Amino acid sequence: MSENFDRPEIRKPENLIYSRTKVLTDNIMHYCPGCGHGTAHRILAEVIDEMGIQNDTIGVAPVGCSVLAYNYLDVDMAEAAHGRAPALATAIKRLNPNKFVFTYQGDGDLAAIGTGETIHACNRGEKIVIIFINNGIYGMTGGQMAPTTLEGMKTATCPYGRDISIMGNPLKMTELVSHLKGTYYVTRQSVQTPASVRKTKAALRKAFEYQKDGKGACFVEIVSSCNSGWKMTPVQANKWMEENMFPFYELGDIKVDGELVK
Amino acid sequence: MANIIGDVVIDIEKCKGCGVCMTGCPKGVLALSKDVNSKGYNFAMKVNADCIGCASCAMICPDGVITVYRAKE
Ligand SMILES: Cc1ncc(C[n+]2csc(CCOP(=O)(O)OP(=O)(O)O)c2C)c(N)n1
Ligand code: SF4
Ligand code: SF4
Ligand code: SF4
């Protein structure tokens, strides 16, 4: 038996600093070890918990690895056809204007098959929160190239790296929607360090607060790792993300209070 | 000045041994166990008593399996 470093004497309710939010179910998430989806789910659940809006929140899950998000987030949820989450969320919000409505989508879902729905929901200024998990790849289907795949990045469908002359440029969906009149808050964040997790949580909180105030579409991109698709360990993937994704997908607010800040 | 002491409780059955928490710990408290849980994952465990209850590990655990306590000694 290994040495025990437990300190049972301090494990009291008054000393509790952090515990799993009740807005996450007890189900073990099916995500690969170290996947950013898990962290993103957790802080989203924490924001819903801290705002006390669990019974007033309706989420829309995408097609992609997070297709089963409703098994983990203990709020009312609907499942949209691939890429159609913003359209479904539009209907849900318009029929239930007092509910908090969000979509949770990967880059294949939001920036490829669902590009039209994303742009039009943002342009119409639907009062929803769109959470965009950008891992630069189609995780669920085995790591194919996505619109967001970086130049030179290897995937199953560009094994020699993305060649821009043939495959086109990586798409910065977040900058794109920031130029649409209907968006009120647009930001790009990440979840690989304690500080970045706190920042992203604050950004999600801000987005939900704006929705409470009836402001326009809020778009929160979270640059995230897909260690399985990238074929790295979770720790390597986070490092690779910092070194390769962040220079192209720059972190920070892009639009605040309806005004471009970048 | 009062000494800060911390403790973490890891739900080892839900831990997937990704190792991400270890990169966030300022005190080198966490490492992967040689033992595995029922899913076959080498789970996170404490290797010293230096925890300060900063919750950095819990903040970045994708599976939300870490509970953190902190007290003054
Ligand atoms: C209409 C339709 N076309 C294609 C697919 C196959 N498909 C499933 S998930 C997916 C992309 C997922 O990638 P992403 O949205 O980036 O999410 P991730 O899995 O990386 O989280 C695709 C193309 C599908 N399920 N339905
Ligand atoms: S395939 Fe990628 S995105 Fe999907 S769960 Fe695994 S690491 Fe996460
Ligand atoms: S981050 Fe969480 S799941 Fe990963 S090894 Fe640490 S405790 Fe386990
Ligand atoms: S609470 Fe802080 S010091 Fe304690 S194990 Fe976690 S990261 Fe390390």
Short mmCIF file of C-alpha atoms and ligand atoms in Angstrom, two decimals:
data_model
loop_
_atom_site.label_atom_id
_atom_site.label_comp_id
_atom_site.label_asym_id
_atom_site.label_seq_id
_atom_site.Cartn_x
_atom_site.Cartn_y
_atom_site.Cartn_z
CA MET A 1 0.00 0.00 0.00
CA SER A 2 1.36 3.43 -0.91
CA GLU A 3 1.80 6.16 1.67
CA ASN A 4 -1.36 8.04 2.58
CA PHE A 5 -1.25 11.85 2.34
CA ASP A 6 -4.89 12.40 3.27
CA ARG A 7 -5.86 15.10 5.74
CA PRO A 8 -9.25 13.92 6.94
CA GLU A 9 -9.22 16.49 9.77
CA ILE A 10 -9.74 19.37 7.34
CA ARG A 11 -12.42 17.70 5.22
CA LYS A 12 -15.30 19.68 6.66
CA PRO A 13 -18.05 21.62 4.89
CA GLU A 14 -16.64 24.94 6.09
CA ASN A 15 -13.29 24.15 4.46
CA LEU A 16 -14.78 23.06 1.15
CA ILE A 17 -13.20 25.09 -1.66
CA TYR A 18 -14.32 23.22 -4.72
CA SER A 19 -16.69 20.37 -5.49
CA ARG A 20 -18.50 19.06 -8.54
CA THR A 21 -21.55 21.13 -9.39
CA LYS A 22 -24.97 19.50 -9.11
CA VAL A 23 -25.79 20.80 -12.60
CA LEU A 24 -23.56 18.00 -13.90
CA THR A 25 -25.12 14.56 -13.67
CA ASP A 26 -23.21 11.70 -12.03
CA ASN A 27 -22.70 10.01 -15.42
CA ILE A 28 -19.12 9.39 -16.45
CA MET A 29 -18.54 11.48 -19.58
CA HIS A 30 -17.73 9.45 -22.68
CA TYR A 31 -15.08 11.92 -23.83
CA CYS A 32 -11.49 10.80 -24.29
CA PRO A 33 -9.23 11.40 -21.28
CA GLY A 34 -8.16 15.06 -21.20
CA CYS A 35 -10.69 16.27 -23.78
CA GLY A 36 -11.61 19.96 -23.54
CA HIS A 37 -15.31 19.15 -23.94
CA GLY A 38 -15.40 17.90 -20.34
CA THR A 39 -13.94 21.10 -18.93
CA ALA A 40 -16.23 23.23 -21.07
CA HIS A 41 -19.28 21.26 -19.87
CA ARG A 42 -18.22 21.64 -16.27
CA ILE A 43 -17.77 25.42 -16.29
CA LEU A 44 -20.98 25.87 -18.25
CA ALA A 45 -22.76 23.82 -15.58
CA GLU A 46 -21.08 25.91 -12.86
CA VAL A 47 -22.30 29.15 -14.43
CA ILE A 48 -25.86 27.82 -14.63
CA ASP A 49 -25.56 26.69 -11.01
CA GLU A 50 -24.14 29.99 -9.75
CA MET A 51 -26.82 32.01 -11.57
CA GLY A 52 -29.53 29.75 -10.11
CA ILE A 53 -31.08 29.18 -13.54
CA GLN A 54 -31.00 25.38 -13.77
CA ASN A 55 -34.78 25.16 -14.13
CA ASP A 56 -34.89 28.01 -16.62
CA THR A 57 -32.20 26.89 -19.03
CA ILE A 58 -32.69 24.99 -22.28
CA GLY A 59 -29.67 23.74 -24.20
CA VAL A 60 -29.31 22.44 -27.72
CA ALA A 61 -26.77 19.67 -28.35
CA PRO A 62 -25.02 19.26 -31.71
CA VAL A 63 -23.85 16.36 -33.81
CA GLY A 64 -20.23 15.62 -32.96
CA CYS A 65 -18.49 14.26 -29.90
CA SER A 66 -20.75 16.39 -27.70
CA VAL A 67 -23.91 14.86 -29.21
CA LEU A 68 -24.62 13.32 -25.79
CA ALA A 69 -24.11 16.57 -23.84
CA TYR A 70 -27.65 16.14 -22.49
CA ASN A 71 -26.48 13.08 -20.56
CA TYR A 72 -24.13 15.29 -18.54
CA LEU A 73 -25.75 18.71 -18.29
CA ASP A 74 -28.71 18.42 -15.95
CA VAL A 75 -30.91 20.97 -17.71
CA ASP A 76 -33.64 20.63 -20.33
CA MET A 77 -32.01 19.88 -23.64
CA ALA A 78 -32.92 19.19 -27.24
CA GLU A 79 -30.79 17.51 -29.89
CA ALA A 80 -30.52 19.25 -33.26
CA ALA A 81 -29.79 17.83 -36.69
CA HIS A 82 -26.16 18.37 -37.71
CA GLY A 83 -25.37 22.10 -37.73
CA ARG A 84 -28.95 23.17 -37.05
CA ALA A 85 -28.63 23.99 -33.36
CA PRO A 86 -28.89 27.80 -33.85
CA ALA A 87 -32.11 27.35 -35.83
CA LEU A 88 -33.61 25.11 -33.16
CA ALA A 89 -32.41 27.46 -30.43
CA THR A 90 -34.06 30.36 -32.28
CA ALA A 91 -37.41 28.59 -32.13
CA ILE A 92 -36.96 27.58 -28.49
CA LYS A 93 -36.02 31.11 -27.43
CA ARG A 94 -38.81 32.77 -29.38
CA LEU A 95 -41.38 30.43 -27.89
CA ASN A 96 -39.87 30.71 -24.40
CA PRO A 97 -38.48 34.26 -24.21
CA ASN A 98 -37.97 34.01 -20.45
CA LYS A 99 -35.78 30.92 -20.63
CA PHE A 100 -32.01 30.94 -21.02
CA VAL A 101 -31.21 29.20 -24.29
CA PHE A 102 -27.80 28.06 -25.47
CA THR A 103 -26.29 25.91 -28.19
CA TYR A 104 -23.14 23.87 -27.71
CA GLN A 105 -21.41 23.01 -30.99
CA GLY A 106 -18.14 21.77 -32.43
CA ASP A 107 -16.36 23.36 -35.38
CA GLY A 108 -17.52 20.73 -37.87
CA ASP A 109 -21.09 21.28 -36.72
CA LEU A 110 -21.03 25.07 -36.42
CA ALA A 111 -18.52 26.11 -39.08
CA ALA A 112 -19.05 23.50 -41.83
CA ILE A 113 -22.47 21.92 -42.22
CA GLY A 114 -24.12 24.55 -40.00
CA THR A 115 -22.44 27.70 -41.36
CA GLY A 116 -25.72 29.04 -42.74
CA GLU A 117 -27.64 28.59 -39.48
CA THR A 118 -24.80 30.11 -37.48
CA ILE A 119 -24.50 33.21 -39.62
CA HIS A 120 -28.21 33.86 -39.90
CA ALA A 121 -28.98 33.32 -36.22
CA CYS A 122 -26.15 35.73 -35.36
CA ASN A 123 -27.22 38.21 -38.02
CA ARG A 124 -30.81 38.15 -36.80
CA GLY A 125 -29.53 38.87 -33.33
CA GLU A 126 -31.28 35.93 -31.73
CA LYS A 127 -31.08 36.27 -27.97
CA ILE A 128 -29.19 33.04 -27.45
CA VAL A 129 -25.73 31.97 -26.30
CA ILE A 130 -23.73 30.02 -28.86
CA ILE A 131 -20.85 28.01 -27.37
CA PHE A 132 -18.40 27.04 -30.07
CA ILE A 133 -15.81 24.35 -29.30
CA ASN A 134 -13.03 24.75 -31.84
CA ASN A 135 -10.61 21.83 -31.86
CA GLY A 136 -9.69 22.25 -35.52
CA ILE A 137 -10.85 18.78 -36.49
CA TYR A 138 -13.85 16.44 -36.76
CA GLY A 139 -13.28 14.52 -33.55
CA MET A 140 -16.24 12.17 -33.54
CA THR A 141 -15.81 10.72 -37.00
CA GLY A 142 -12.11 9.98 -36.70
CA GLY A 143 -10.18 13.20 -37.13
CA GLN A 144 -10.97 14.55 -40.60
CA MET A 145 -10.09 18.06 -41.75
CA ALA A 146 -12.49 20.77 -40.60
CA PRO A 147 -12.86 24.32 -41.97
CA THR A 148 -10.90 25.38 -38.88
CA THR A 149 -7.93 23.01 -39.45
CA LEU A 150 -4.71 25.05 -39.44
CA GLU A 151 -2.47 25.41 -42.46
CA GLY A 152 -0.06 22.47 -42.49
CA MET A 153 -1.97 20.60 -39.77
CA LYS A 154 -2.26 16.87 -40.42
CA THR A 155 -5.60 15.11 -40.26
CA ALA A 156 -6.99 11.84 -41.60
CA THR A 157 -8.12 13.59 -44.79
CA CYS A 158 -5.02 15.77 -45.21
CA PRO A 159 -2.30 13.38 -44.03
CA TYR A 160 0.46 15.60 -45.47
CA GLY A 161 -0.94 18.68 -43.78
CA ARG A 162 -3.56 21.18 -44.95
CA ASP A 163 -2.44 22.64 -48.26
CA ILE A 164 -4.13 26.01 -48.62
CA SER A 165 -3.72 26.09 -52.40
CA ILE A 166 -5.99 23.06 -52.69
CA MET A 167 -8.00 22.98 -49.46
CA GLY A 168 -8.60 26.64 -48.83
CA ASN A 169 -7.93 28.78 -45.77
CA PRO A 170 -8.84 27.99 -42.17
CA LEU A 171 -12.03 29.82 -41.28
CA LYS A 172 -12.18 32.28 -38.38
CA MET A 173 -15.85 31.95 -37.69
CA THR A 174 -15.70 34.07 -34.55
CA GLU A 175 -14.20 37.12 -36.28
CA LEU A 176 -16.72 36.62 -39.06
CA VAL A 177 -19.79 36.71 -36.80
CA SER A 178 -18.35 39.66 -34.85
CA HIS A 179 -18.95 41.80 -37.95
CA LEU A 180 -22.64 40.95 -38.03
CA LYS A 181 -24.93 43.55 -36.50
CA GLY A 182 -26.90 41.01 -34.50
CA THR A 183 -24.04 39.87 -32.29
CA TYR A 184 -23.68 41.63 -28.95
CA TYR A 185 -20.80 39.77 -27.33
CA VAL A 186 -18.15 37.77 -29.18
CA THR A 187 -15.10 36.29 -27.50
CA ARG A 188 -12.49 33.57 -27.93
CA GLN A 189 -11.25 31.69 -24.88
CA SER A 190 -9.64 28.37 -23.90
CA VAL A 191 -9.69 25.82 -21.05
CA GLN A 192 -6.22 24.32 -20.71
CA THR A 193 -4.90 26.15 -17.61
CA PRO A 194 -6.54 27.16 -14.30
CA ALA A 195 -6.38 30.84 -15.34
CA SER A 196 -7.89 30.24 -18.77
CA VAL A 197 -10.67 28.15 -17.25
CA ARG A 198 -11.55 31.00 -14.89
CA LYS A 199 -11.57 33.49 -17.75
CA THR A 200 -13.76 31.31 -19.92
CA LYS A 201 -16.15 30.80 -17.06
CA ALA A 202 -16.38 34.58 -16.63
CA ALA A 203 -17.03 34.93 -20.37
CA LEU A 204 -19.85 32.38 -20.23
CA ARG A 205 -21.32 34.16 -17.23
CA LYS A 206 -21.21 37.45 -19.11
CA ALA A 207 -22.94 35.87 -22.11
CA PHE A 208 -25.77 34.50 -19.95
CA GLU A 209 -26.10 37.83 -18.12
CA TYR A 210 -26.48 39.57 -21.47
CA GLN A 211 -29.19 37.11 -22.41
CA LYS A 212 -30.95 37.91 -19.14
CA ASP A 213 -30.91 41.57 -20.20
CA GLY A 214 -32.38 40.68 -23.60
CA LYS A 215 -29.27 41.58 -25.58
CA GLY A 216 -28.42 40.06 -28.96
CA ALA A 217 -26.57 36.90 -29.88
CA CYS A 218 -23.60 36.03 -27.68
CA PHE A 219 -20.90 33.90 -29.24
CA VAL A 220 -18.26 32.24 -27.05
CA GLU A 221 -15.57 30.29 -28.86
CA ILE A 222 -13.49 27.92 -26.76
CA VAL A 223 -10.31 26.76 -28.47
CA SER A 224 -10.01 23.20 -27.27
CA SER A 225 -7.83 20.16 -27.72
CA CYS A 226 -8.78 16.91 -29.43
CA ASN A 227 -5.88 14.75 -28.33
CA SER A 228 -7.29 11.64 -30.03
CA GLY A 229 -7.76 13.38 -33.36
CA TRP A 230 -4.42 15.15 -33.09
CA LYS A 231 -2.77 11.88 -32.04
CA MET A 232 -1.05 13.25 -28.95
CA THR A 233 -1.26 12.74 -25.20
CA PRO A 234 -3.64 15.14 -23.43
CA VAL A 235 -0.74 17.13 -21.96
CA GLN A 236 1.09 17.30 -25.32
CA ALA A 237 -2.12 18.34 -27.03
CA ASN A 238 -2.62 21.27 -24.67
CA LYS A 239 0.94 22.41 -25.29
CA TRP A 240 0.55 21.99 -29.05
CA MET A 241 -2.63 24.02 -28.87
CA GLU A 242 -0.88 26.87 -27.07
CA GLU A 243 1.99 26.88 -29.55
CA ASN A 244 0.06 26.37 -32.78
CA MET A 245 -3.62 27.23 -32.35
CA PHE A 246 -3.35 30.40 -30.27
CA PRO A 247 -1.12 32.37 -32.68
CA PHE A 248 -3.83 31.94 -35.35
CA TYR A 249 -6.90 31.82 -33.13
CA GLU A 250 -5.99 34.72 -30.84
CA LEU A 251 -7.63 34.69 -27.43
CA GLY A 252 -9.64 37.56 -26.02
CA ASP A 253 -12.80 39.58 -26.49
CA ILE A 254 -13.63 40.62 -30.05
CA LYS A 255 -16.94 42.39 -29.47
CA VAL A 256 -18.32 43.70 -26.18
CA ASP A 257 -21.61 45.55 -25.64
CA GLY A 258 -22.23 45.40 -29.35
CA GLU A 259 -18.96 47.23 -30.17
CA LEU A 260 -15.90 45.72 -31.82
CA VAL A 261 -12.94 45.91 -29.43
CA LYS A 262 -10.31 44.27 -31.65
CA MET B 1 1.18 34.09 9.60
CA ALA B 2 -1.15 31.16 9.67
CA ASN B 3 -0.12 28.16 7.66
CA ILE B 4 -2.48 27.15 4.85
CA ILE B 5 -3.10 23.46 4.48
CA GLY B 6 -5.13 21.80 1.80
CA ASP B 7 -6.42 18.42 0.77
CA VAL B 8 -7.90 16.97 -2.39
CA VAL B 9 -10.23 14.02 -2.73
CA ILE B 10 -10.10 12.29 -6.10
CA ASP B 11 -12.99 10.17 -7.30
CA ILE B 12 -10.68 7.50 -8.69
CA GLU B 13 -13.44 5.52 -10.36
CA LYS B 14 -14.29 8.55 -12.53
CA CYS B 15 -10.68 9.65 -13.11
CA LYS B 16 -9.39 8.91 -16.61
CA GLY B 17 -5.70 9.37 -15.86
CA CYS B 18 -5.28 12.15 -18.41
CA GLY B 19 -2.55 13.83 -16.34
CA VAL B 20 -3.82 17.35 -16.99
CA CYS B 21 -4.30 18.11 -13.28
CA MET B 22 -0.64 17.40 -12.63
CA THR B 23 0.45 20.21 -14.95
CA GLY B 24 -1.63 22.68 -12.97
CA CYS B 25 -0.41 21.82 -9.48
CA PRO B 26 2.13 24.29 -8.07
CA LYS B 27 3.23 21.85 -5.36
CA GLY B 28 3.78 18.65 -7.32
CA VAL B 29 1.17 16.90 -5.20
CA LEU B 30 -0.33 14.73 -7.92
CA ALA B 31 0.99 11.84 -10.01
CA LEU B 32 -0.48 8.86 -11.80
CA SER B 33 -0.90 5.73 -9.75
CA LYS B 34 0.53 2.40 -10.88
CA ASP B 35 -2.81 0.83 -9.99
CA VAL B 36 -5.79 1.10 -12.30
CA ASN B 37 -9.50 1.66 -11.72
CA SER B 38 -12.20 -0.66 -13.05
CA LYS B 39 -11.99 1.00 -16.48
CA GLY B 40 -8.25 0.35 -16.64
CA TYR B 41 -7.14 3.95 -16.15
CA ASN B 42 -4.12 4.80 -14.02
CA PHE B 43 -5.79 7.32 -11.74
CA ALA B 44 -4.41 10.48 -10.15
CA MET B 45 -3.07 10.17 -6.60
CA LYS B 46 -1.27 12.29 -4.03
CA VAL B 47 2.47 11.79 -3.67
CA ASN B 48 3.17 14.33 -0.93
CA ALA B 49 1.35 16.29 1.79
CA ASP B 50 2.14 19.74 0.35
CA CYS B 51 -1.34 20.58 -0.96
CA ILE B 52 -2.34 24.20 -0.34
CA GLY B 53 -5.93 23.78 -1.52
CA CYS B 54 -5.52 26.21 -4.44
CA ALA B 55 -8.00 24.20 -6.57
CA SER B 56 -5.91 24.60 -9.74
CA CYS B 57 -6.12 20.87 -10.35
CA ALA B 58 -9.88 20.85 -9.92
CA MET B 59 -10.23 23.82 -12.27
CA ILE B 60 -8.67 21.96 -15.18
CA CYS B 61 -9.87 18.41 -14.54
CA PRO B 62 -12.05 17.67 -17.57
CA ASP B 63 -14.02 15.07 -15.68
CA GLY B 64 -14.70 17.12 -12.58
CA VAL B 65 -13.55 14.42 -10.20
CA ILE B 66 -11.53 16.51 -7.73
CA THR B 67 -12.92 17.95 -4.50
CA VAL B 68 -10.74 20.51 -2.68
CA TYR B 69 -10.53 21.54 0.97
CA ARG B 70 -8.46 24.29 2.55
CA ALA B 71 -7.93 25.35 6.15
CA LYS B 72 -5.61 27.42 8.34
CA GLU B 73 -3.34 25.48 10.62
C1 LIG C 1 -25.90 15.04 -41.95
C2 LIG C 1 -24.65 14.45 -41.38
N1 LIG C 1 -23.49 14.60 -42.06
C3 LIG C 1 -22.34 14.09 -41.54
C4 LIG C 1 -22.36 13.42 -40.37
C5 LIG C 1 -21.06 12.84 -39.82
N2 LIG C 1 -20.51 13.63 -38.72
C6 LIG C 1 -20.77 13.30 -37.45
S1 LIG C 1 -19.99 14.29 -36.35
C7 LIG C 1 -19.26 15.16 -37.60
C8 LIG C 1 -18.33 16.31 -37.32
C9 LIG C 1 -17.99 16.50 -35.90
O1 LIG C 1 -16.99 17.43 -35.73
P1 LIG C 1 -17.10 18.69 -34.77
O2 LIG C 1 -18.39 19.39 -34.97
O3 LIG C 1 -15.87 19.48 -34.96
O4 LIG C 1 -17.20 18.09 -33.31
P2 LIG C 1 -16.16 17.24 -32.44
O5 LIG C 1 -16.54 15.81 -32.67
O6 LIG C 1 -14.77 17.57 -32.91
O7 LIG C 1 -16.42 17.69 -31.06
C10 LIG C 1 -19.65 14.67 -38.85
C11 LIG C 1 -19.18 15.21 -40.14
C12 LIG C 1 -23.58 13.29 -39.68
N3 LIG C 1 -23.67 12.69 -38.50
N4 LIG C 1 -24.71 13.82 -40.23
S1 SF4 C 2 -12.32 12.52 -30.28
FE1 SF4 C 2 -11.43 14.50 -29.70
S2 SF4 C 2 -13.17 15.89 -29.33
FE2 SF4 C 2 -13.94 13.77 -29.32
S3 SF4 C 2 -13.94 13.15 -27.16
FE3 SF4 C 2 -12.00 12.45 -28.06
S4 SF4 C 2 -10.55 14.13 -27.66
FE4 SF4 C 2 -12.63 14.95 -27.36
S1 SF4 C 3 -7.35 15.80 -14.60
FE1 SF4 C 3 -9.01 14.67 -13.60
S2 SF4 C 3 -9.37 12.89 -14.92
FE2 SF4 C 3 -7.36 13.73 -15.49
S3 SF4 C 3 -5.87 12.60 -14.23
FE3 SF4 C 3 -6.41 14.44 -13.08
S4 SF4 C 3 -8.10 13.81 -11.75
FE4 SF4 C 3 -7.91 12.25 -13.33
S1 SF4 C 4 -5.39 21.99 -4.69
FE1 SF4 C 4 -3.57 23.03 -5.57
S2 SF4 C 4 -1.87 22.29 -4.34
FE2 SF4 C 4 -3.58 20.89 -3.91
S3 SF4 C 4 -3.30 19.20 -5.36
FE3 SF4 C 4 -4.67 20.68 -6.35
S4 SF4 C 4 -3.32 22.00 -7.57
FE4 SF4 C 4 -2.03 20.89 -6.09
#
